[in-house]
Coordinates of C-alpha atoms in Angstrom, one line a residue:
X378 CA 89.5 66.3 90.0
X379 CA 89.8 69.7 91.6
X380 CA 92.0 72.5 91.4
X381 CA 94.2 74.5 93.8
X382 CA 95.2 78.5 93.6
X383 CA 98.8 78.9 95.7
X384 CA 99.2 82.3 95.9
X385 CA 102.9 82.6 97.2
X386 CA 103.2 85.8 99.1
X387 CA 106.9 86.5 99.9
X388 CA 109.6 86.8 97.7
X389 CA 112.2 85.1 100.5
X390 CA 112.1 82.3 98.9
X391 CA 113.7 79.4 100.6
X392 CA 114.3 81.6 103.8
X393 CA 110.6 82.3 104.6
X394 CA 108.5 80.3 106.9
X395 CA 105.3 80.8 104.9
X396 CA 106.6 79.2 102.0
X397 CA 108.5 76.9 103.8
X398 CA 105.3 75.7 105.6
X399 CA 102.9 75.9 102.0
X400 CA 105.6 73.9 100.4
X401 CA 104.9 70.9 103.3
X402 CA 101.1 71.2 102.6
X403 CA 101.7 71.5 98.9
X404 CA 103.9 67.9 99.1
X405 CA 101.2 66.0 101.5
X406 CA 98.5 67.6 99.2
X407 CA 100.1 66.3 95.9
X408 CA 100.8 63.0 97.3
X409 CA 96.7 62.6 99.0
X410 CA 95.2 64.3 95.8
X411 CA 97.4 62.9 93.0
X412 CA 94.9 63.9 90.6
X413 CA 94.5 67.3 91.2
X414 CA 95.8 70.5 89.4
X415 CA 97.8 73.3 91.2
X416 CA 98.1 76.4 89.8
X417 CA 101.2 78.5 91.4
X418 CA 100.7 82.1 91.2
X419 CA 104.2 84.4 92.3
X420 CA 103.1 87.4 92.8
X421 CA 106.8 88.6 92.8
X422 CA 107.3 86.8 89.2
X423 CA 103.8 87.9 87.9
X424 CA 103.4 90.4 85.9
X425 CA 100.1 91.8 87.6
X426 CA 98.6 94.8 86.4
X427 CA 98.2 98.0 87.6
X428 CA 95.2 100.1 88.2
X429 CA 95.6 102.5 86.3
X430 CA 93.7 105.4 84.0
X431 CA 92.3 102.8 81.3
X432 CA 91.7 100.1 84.1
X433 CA 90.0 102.8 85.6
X434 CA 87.5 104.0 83.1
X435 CA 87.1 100.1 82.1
X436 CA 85.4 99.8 85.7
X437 CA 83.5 102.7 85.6
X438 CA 82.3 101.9 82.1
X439 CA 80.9 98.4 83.3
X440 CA 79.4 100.1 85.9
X441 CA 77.4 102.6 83.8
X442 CA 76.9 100.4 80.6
X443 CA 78.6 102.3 78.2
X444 CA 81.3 100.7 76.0
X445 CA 84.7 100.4 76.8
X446 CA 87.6 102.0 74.9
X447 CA 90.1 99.5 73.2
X448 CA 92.8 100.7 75.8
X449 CA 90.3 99.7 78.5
X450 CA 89.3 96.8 77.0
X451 CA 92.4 95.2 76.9
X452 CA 93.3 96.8 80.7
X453 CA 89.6 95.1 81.9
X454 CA 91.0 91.7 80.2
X455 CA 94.6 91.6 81.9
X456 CA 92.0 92.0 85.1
X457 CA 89.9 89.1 84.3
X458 CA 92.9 86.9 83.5
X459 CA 93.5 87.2 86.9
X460 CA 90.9 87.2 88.5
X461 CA 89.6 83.6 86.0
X462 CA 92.6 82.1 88.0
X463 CA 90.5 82.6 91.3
X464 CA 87.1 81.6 89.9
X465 CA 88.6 78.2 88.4
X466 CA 89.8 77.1 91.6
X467 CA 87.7 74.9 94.1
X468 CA 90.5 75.6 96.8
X469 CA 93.1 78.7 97.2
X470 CA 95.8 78.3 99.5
X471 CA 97.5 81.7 100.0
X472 CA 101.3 82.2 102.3
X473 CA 101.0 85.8 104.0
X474 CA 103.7 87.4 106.0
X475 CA 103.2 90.1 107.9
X476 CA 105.0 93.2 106.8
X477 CA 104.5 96.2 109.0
X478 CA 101.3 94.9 110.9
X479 CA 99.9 94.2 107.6
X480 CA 100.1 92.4 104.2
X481 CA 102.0 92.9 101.6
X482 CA 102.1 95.6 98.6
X483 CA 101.9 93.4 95.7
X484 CA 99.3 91.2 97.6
X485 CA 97.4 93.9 97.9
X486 CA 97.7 94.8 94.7
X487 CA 96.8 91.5 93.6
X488 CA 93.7 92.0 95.1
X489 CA 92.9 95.1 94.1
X490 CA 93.6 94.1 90.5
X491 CA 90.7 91.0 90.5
X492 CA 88.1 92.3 93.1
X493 CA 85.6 93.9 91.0
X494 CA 82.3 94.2 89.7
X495 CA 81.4 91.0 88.0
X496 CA 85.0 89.6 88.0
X497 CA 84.9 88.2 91.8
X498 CA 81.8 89.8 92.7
X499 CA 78.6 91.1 91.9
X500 CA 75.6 93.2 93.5
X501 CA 71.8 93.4 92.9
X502 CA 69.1 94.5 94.9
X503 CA 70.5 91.6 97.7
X504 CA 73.6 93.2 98.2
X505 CA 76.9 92.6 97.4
X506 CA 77.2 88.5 96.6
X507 CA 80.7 86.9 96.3
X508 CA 81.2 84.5 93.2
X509 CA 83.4 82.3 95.0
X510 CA 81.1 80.1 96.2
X511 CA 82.4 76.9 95.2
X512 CA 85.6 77.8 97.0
X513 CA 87.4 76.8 100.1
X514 CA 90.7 78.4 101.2
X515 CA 93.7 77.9 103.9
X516 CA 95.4 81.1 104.4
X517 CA 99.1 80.6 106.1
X518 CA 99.7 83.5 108.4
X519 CA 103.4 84.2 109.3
X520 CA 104.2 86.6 112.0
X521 CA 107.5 88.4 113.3
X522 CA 105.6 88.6 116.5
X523 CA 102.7 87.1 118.9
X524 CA 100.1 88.8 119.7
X525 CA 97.6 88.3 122.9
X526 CA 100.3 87.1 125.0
X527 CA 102.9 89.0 127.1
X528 CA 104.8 90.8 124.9
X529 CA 102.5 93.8 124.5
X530 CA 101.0 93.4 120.9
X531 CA 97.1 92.8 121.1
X532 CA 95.7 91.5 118.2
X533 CA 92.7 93.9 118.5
X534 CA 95.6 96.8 117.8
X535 CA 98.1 95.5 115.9
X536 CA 97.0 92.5 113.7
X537 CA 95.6 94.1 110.2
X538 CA 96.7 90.9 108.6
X539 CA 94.4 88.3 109.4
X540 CA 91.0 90.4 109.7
X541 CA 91.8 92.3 106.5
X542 CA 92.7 88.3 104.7
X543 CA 89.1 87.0 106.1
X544 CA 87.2 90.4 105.3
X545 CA 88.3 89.8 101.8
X546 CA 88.0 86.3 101.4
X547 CA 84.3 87.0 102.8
X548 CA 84.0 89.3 100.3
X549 CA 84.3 87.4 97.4
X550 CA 81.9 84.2 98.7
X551 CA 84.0 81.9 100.0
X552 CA 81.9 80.1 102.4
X553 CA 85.2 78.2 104.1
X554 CA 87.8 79.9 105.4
X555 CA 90.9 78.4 107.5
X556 CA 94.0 79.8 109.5
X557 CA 97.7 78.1 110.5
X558 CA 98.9 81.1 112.3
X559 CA 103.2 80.9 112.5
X560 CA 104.6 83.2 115.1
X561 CA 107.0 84.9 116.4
X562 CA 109.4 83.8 113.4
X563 CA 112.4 86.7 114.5
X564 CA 113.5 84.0 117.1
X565 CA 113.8 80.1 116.6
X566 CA 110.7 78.4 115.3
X567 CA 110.4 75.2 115.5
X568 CA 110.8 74.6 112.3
X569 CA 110.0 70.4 112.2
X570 CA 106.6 71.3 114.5
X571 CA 105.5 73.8 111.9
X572 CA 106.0 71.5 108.9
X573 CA 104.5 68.6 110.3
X574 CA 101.1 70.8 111.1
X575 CA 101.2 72.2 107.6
X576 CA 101.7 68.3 105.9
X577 CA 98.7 67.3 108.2
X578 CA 96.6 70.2 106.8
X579 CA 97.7 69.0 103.1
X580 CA 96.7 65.5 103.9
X581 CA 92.8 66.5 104.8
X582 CA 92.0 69.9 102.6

């Protein structure tokens, strides 16, 4: 039995395509992998912390060895109960539409709250070594826009959504990384096209 990370990125709800499409994976999913466990994390319901002056010194305090404060202590273990989601989870599906070329805030801040020293990574005389290893993740990409064709937006310029997504998911080991891009979602998407490529993801991931 294995267990899956959604990370729903945009609080549209029942008007955005990203969801729309993660909810058609998550039903062909369910229905090939009956046994499995999802674990739904809204970042616009959770309450995810903030980096802040005790999260802060908690870091830095790891980092040097010395002990932590009680304040940072609990700040480091609202972190970590993030950031133990992640590291439970054999597969992370994640919905992210593009908001001003891109991601956004609270998924950043998502990230920023788990990826640290020995909470999603580590480093050693190797390097830096990612300790999602075991991982494998389908990020869902929505986009206002398309890029590289002929309405003036090359990706090389204007996508900071998907590199900075892969950079991260690098980052913090996980070995398998795969993209449904969604564009140009300010016109009429064909809405029964996108659904039936997300369900056929579902079936096989």
């Amino acid at each position: 039995m294995a267990r899956l990370l959604y990370i729903e990125g945009s609080p549209r709800k029942e008007r955005s395509i990203s969801i729309q499409a993660a909810k058609a994976f998550l039903d062909a999913y369910k229905t090939t992998h009956p046994n499995d466990t999802v674990d739904v994390m809204d970042i616009w319901r959770e309450d995810i912390p903030v980096i802040d002056e005790n999260a802060f010194g908690a870091k830095y305090a790891g980092l040097s060895g010395q002990a932590r404060t009680p304040a940072q202590e609990a700040a480091w273990n609202r972190l970590d109960s993030y950031a133990q989601r992640f590291r439970a989870a054999d597969k992370i599906l994640i919905g992210v539409p593009m908001w001003n070329f891109g991601i956004p805030y609270r998924l950043k801040q998502l990230i920023d709250a788990v990826s640290h020293k020995d909470l999603l990574f580590t480093f050693d005389e190797r390097g830096l070594n990612g300790l999602l290893t075991k991982s494998k993740a389908l990020v869902i990409y929505a986009r206002g826009v398309g890029f590289d064709g002929d309405d003036g937006f090359p990706s090389s310029l204007w996508d900071h959504q998907k590199p900075y997504m892969e950079t991260w998911l690098k980052f913090i080991g996980v070995p398998v990384v795969h993209s449904f891009i969604i564009e140009k979602t300010l016109f009429e998407e064909d809405q029964a096209k996108i659904t039936a490529h997300a369900a056929a993801l579902g079936q096989t991931f």
